[in-house]
mmCIF file of C-alpha atoms and ligand atoms in Angstrom:
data_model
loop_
_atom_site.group_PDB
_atom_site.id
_atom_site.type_symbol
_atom_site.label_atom_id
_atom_site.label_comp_id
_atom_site.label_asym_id
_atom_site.label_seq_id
_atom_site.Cartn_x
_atom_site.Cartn_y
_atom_site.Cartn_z
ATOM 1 C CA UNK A 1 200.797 143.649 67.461
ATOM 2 C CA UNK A 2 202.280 140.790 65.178
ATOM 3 C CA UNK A 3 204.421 141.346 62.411
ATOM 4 C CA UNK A 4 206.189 138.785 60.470
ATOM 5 C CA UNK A 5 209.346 139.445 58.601
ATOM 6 C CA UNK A 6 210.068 138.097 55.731
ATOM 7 C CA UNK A 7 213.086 137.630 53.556
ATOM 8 C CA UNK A 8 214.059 136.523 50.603
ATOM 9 C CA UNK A 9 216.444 134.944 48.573
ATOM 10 C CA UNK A 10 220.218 135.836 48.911
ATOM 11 C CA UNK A 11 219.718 138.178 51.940
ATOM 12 C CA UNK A 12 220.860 135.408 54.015
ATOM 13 C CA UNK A 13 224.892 136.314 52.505
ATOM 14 C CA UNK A 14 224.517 140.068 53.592
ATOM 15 C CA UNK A 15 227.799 141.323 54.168
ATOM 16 C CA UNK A 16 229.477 138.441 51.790
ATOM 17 C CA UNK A 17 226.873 139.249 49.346
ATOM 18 C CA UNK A 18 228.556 142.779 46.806
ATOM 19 C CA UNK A 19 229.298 144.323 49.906
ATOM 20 C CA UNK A 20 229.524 147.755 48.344
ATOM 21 C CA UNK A 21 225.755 147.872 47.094
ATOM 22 C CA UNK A 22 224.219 146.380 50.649
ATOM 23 C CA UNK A 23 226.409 146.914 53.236
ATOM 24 C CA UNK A 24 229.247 145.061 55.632
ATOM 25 C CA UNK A 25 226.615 143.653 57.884
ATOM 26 C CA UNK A 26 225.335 140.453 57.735
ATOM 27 C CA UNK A 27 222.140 138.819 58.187
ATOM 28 C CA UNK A 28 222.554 138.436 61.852
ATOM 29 C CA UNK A 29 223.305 142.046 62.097
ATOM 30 C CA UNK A 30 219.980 142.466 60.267
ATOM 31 C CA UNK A 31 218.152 140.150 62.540
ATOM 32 C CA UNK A 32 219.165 141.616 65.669
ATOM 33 C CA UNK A 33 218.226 145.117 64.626
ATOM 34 C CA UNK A 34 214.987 144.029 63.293
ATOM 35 C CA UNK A 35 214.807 142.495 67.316
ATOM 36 C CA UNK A 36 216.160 145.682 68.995
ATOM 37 C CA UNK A 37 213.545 148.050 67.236
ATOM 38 C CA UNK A 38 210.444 145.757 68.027
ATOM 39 C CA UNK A 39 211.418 145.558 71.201
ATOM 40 C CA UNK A 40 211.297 149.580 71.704
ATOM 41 C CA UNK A 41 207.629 149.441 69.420
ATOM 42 C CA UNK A 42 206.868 146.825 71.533
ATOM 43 C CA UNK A 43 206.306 144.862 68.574
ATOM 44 C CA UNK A 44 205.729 140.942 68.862
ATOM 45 C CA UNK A 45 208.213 140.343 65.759
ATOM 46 C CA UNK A 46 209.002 137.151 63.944
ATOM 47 C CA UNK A 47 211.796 137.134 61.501
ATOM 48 C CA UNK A 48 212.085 134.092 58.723
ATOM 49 C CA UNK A 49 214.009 134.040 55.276
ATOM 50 C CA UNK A 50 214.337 131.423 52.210
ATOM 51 C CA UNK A 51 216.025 131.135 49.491
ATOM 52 C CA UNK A 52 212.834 129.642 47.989
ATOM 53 C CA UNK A 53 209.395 131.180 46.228
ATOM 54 C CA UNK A 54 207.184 127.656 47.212
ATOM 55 C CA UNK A 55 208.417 128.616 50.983
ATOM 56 C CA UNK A 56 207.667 132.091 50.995
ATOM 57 C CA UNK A 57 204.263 131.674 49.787
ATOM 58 C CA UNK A 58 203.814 128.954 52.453
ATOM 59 C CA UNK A 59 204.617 131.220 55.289
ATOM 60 C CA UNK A 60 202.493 133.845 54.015
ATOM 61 C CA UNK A 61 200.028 131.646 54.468
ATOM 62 C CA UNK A 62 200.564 130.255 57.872
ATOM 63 C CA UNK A 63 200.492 133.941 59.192
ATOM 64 C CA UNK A 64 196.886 133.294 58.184
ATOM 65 C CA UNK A 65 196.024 130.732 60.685
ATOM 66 C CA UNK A 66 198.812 132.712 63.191
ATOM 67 C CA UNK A 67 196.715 135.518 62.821
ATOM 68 C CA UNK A 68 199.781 138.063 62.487
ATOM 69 C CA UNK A 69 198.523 141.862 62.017
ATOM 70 C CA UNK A 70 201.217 142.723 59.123
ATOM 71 C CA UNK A 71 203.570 141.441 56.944
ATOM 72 C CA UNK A 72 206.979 143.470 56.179
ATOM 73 C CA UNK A 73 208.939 141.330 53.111
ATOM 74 C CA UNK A 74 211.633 141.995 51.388
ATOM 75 C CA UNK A 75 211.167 139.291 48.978
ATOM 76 C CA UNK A 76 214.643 140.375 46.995
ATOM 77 C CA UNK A 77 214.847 139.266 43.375
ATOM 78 C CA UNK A 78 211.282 137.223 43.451
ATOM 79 C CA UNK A 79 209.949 141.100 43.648
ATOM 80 C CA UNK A 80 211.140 141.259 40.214
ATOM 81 C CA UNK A 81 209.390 138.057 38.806
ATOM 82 C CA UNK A 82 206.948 136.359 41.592
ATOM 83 C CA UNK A 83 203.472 136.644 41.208
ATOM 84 C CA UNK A 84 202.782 134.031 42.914
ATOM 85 C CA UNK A 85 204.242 135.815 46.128
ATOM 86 C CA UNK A 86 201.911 139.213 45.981
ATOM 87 C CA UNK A 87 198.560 136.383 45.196
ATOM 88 C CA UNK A 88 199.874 134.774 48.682
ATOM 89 C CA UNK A 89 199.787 138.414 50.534
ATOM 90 C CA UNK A 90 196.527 139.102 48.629
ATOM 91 C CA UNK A 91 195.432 135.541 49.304
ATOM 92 C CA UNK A 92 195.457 136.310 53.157
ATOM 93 C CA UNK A 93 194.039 139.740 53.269
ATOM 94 C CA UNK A 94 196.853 140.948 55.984
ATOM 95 C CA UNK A 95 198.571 144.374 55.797
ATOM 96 C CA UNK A 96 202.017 143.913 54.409
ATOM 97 C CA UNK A 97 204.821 146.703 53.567
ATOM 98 C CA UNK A 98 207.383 146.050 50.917
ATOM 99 C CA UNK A 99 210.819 147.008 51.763
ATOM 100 C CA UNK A 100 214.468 147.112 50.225
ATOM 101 C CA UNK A 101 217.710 147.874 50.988
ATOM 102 C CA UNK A 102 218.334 149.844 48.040
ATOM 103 C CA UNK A 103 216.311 151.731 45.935
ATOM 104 C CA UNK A 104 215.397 149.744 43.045
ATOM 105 C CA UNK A 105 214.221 152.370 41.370
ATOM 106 C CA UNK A 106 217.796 153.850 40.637
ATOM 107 C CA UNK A 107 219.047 150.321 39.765
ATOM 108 C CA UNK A 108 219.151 147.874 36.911
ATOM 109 C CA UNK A 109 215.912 148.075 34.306
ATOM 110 C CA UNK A 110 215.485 144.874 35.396
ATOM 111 C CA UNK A 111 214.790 145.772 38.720
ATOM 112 C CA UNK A 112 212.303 148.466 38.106
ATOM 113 C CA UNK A 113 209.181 146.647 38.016
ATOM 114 C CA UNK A 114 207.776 145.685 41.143
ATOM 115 C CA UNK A 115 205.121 142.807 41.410
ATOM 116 C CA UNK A 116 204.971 142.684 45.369
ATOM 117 C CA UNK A 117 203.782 146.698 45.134
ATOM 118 C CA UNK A 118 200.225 146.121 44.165
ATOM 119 C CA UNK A 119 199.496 143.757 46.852
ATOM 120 C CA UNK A 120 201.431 146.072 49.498
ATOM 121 C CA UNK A 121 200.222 148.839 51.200
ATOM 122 C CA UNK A 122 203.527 150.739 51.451
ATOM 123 C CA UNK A 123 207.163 150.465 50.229
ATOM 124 C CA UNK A 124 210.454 151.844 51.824
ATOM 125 C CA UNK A 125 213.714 151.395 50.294
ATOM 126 C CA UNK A 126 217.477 153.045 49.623
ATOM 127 C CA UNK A 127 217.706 153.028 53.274
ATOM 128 C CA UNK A 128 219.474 150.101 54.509
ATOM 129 C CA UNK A 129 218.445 148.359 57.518
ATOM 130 C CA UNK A 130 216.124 151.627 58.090
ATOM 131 C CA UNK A 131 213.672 150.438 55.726
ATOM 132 C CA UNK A 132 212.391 147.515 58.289
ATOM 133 C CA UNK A 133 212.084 149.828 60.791
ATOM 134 C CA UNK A 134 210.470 152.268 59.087
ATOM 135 C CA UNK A 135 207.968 149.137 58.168
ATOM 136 C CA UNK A 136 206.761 148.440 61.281
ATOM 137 C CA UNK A 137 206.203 152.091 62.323
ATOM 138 C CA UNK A 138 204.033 152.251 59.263
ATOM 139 C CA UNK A 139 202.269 148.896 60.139
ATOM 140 C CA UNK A 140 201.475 150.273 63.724
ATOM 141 C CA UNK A 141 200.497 153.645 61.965
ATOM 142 C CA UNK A 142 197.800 152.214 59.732
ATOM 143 C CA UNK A 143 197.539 148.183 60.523
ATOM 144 C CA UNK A 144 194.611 148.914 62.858
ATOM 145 C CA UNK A 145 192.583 151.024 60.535
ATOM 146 C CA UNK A 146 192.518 148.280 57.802
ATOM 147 C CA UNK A 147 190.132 145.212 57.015
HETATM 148 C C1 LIG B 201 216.803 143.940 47.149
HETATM 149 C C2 LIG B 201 216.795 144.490 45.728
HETATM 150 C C3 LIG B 201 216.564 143.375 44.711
HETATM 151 O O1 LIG B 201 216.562 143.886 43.389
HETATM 152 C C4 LIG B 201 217.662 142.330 44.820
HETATM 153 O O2 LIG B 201 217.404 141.259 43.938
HETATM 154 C C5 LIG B 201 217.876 141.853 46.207
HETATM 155 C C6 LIG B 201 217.812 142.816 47.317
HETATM 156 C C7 LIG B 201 217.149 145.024 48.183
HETATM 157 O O3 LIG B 201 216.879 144.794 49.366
HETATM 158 O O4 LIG B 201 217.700 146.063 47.835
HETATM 159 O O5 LIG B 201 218.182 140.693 46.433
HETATM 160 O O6 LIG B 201 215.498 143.467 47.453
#
């Protein structure tokens, strides 16, 4: 199975980044965990982030023509305000699982509403780095039952 990874703006300065809402670890950490886990799902995993909503949206769209089974993103504070991001995943048809570190739901008004939800089939967060993993279990799960 491949799943693409996606994250997005900010998550690049984990552990520099308000360490006391996400965490010491940085984005390498993050990476290499990400690694580590599809390596014992056996799990063909690709892991890209940017800072930018045009970007995103064009590697949503190249896993088209890649033909990756699922999408996990964590597309940060464009969840919040894209909807050009959930179009892409809805765009492409391919089974994607919104995660976050925190829950968003206990967080800032601001943060409540979710655009990426509708277009996802699944959303983990308040976990940490658990939520990825968690992700890809689900993608395995369910990936092959959808269209
Ligand atoms: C986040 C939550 C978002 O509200 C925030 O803008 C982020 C990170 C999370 O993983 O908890 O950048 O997506």
């Amino acid at each position: 199975m491949k799943i693409l990874v996606i994250n997005g703006p900010n998550l690049n300065l984990l552990g520099i980044r308000e360490p006391e809402i996400y965490g010491k670890k940085n984005y390498h950490d993050l990476v290499q965990y990400i690694d580590e886990m599809a390596d014992e799902l056996n799990v063909n995993v690709t892991t890209f982030q940017s800072n930018t909503e045009g970007e995103i949206v064009n590697r949503i769209q190249e896993a088209y023509f890649e033909k990756v089974d699922g999408i996990i993103i964590n597309p940060a504070a464009y969840t919040h305000t894209s909807i050009a991001i959930p179009d892409a995943i809805k765009a492409v048809g391919i089974p994607a699982v919104e995660v976050h570190l925190t829950d968003i739901t206990k967080r800032e008004e601001y943060r409540q509403k979710s655009y990426t939800k509708e277009a996802c089939i699944k959303t983990f967060m308040g976990n940490g780095f658990t939520a990825y993993l968690d992700g890809m279990k689900y993608l395995l799960d369910n990936a092959k039952f959808i269209d």
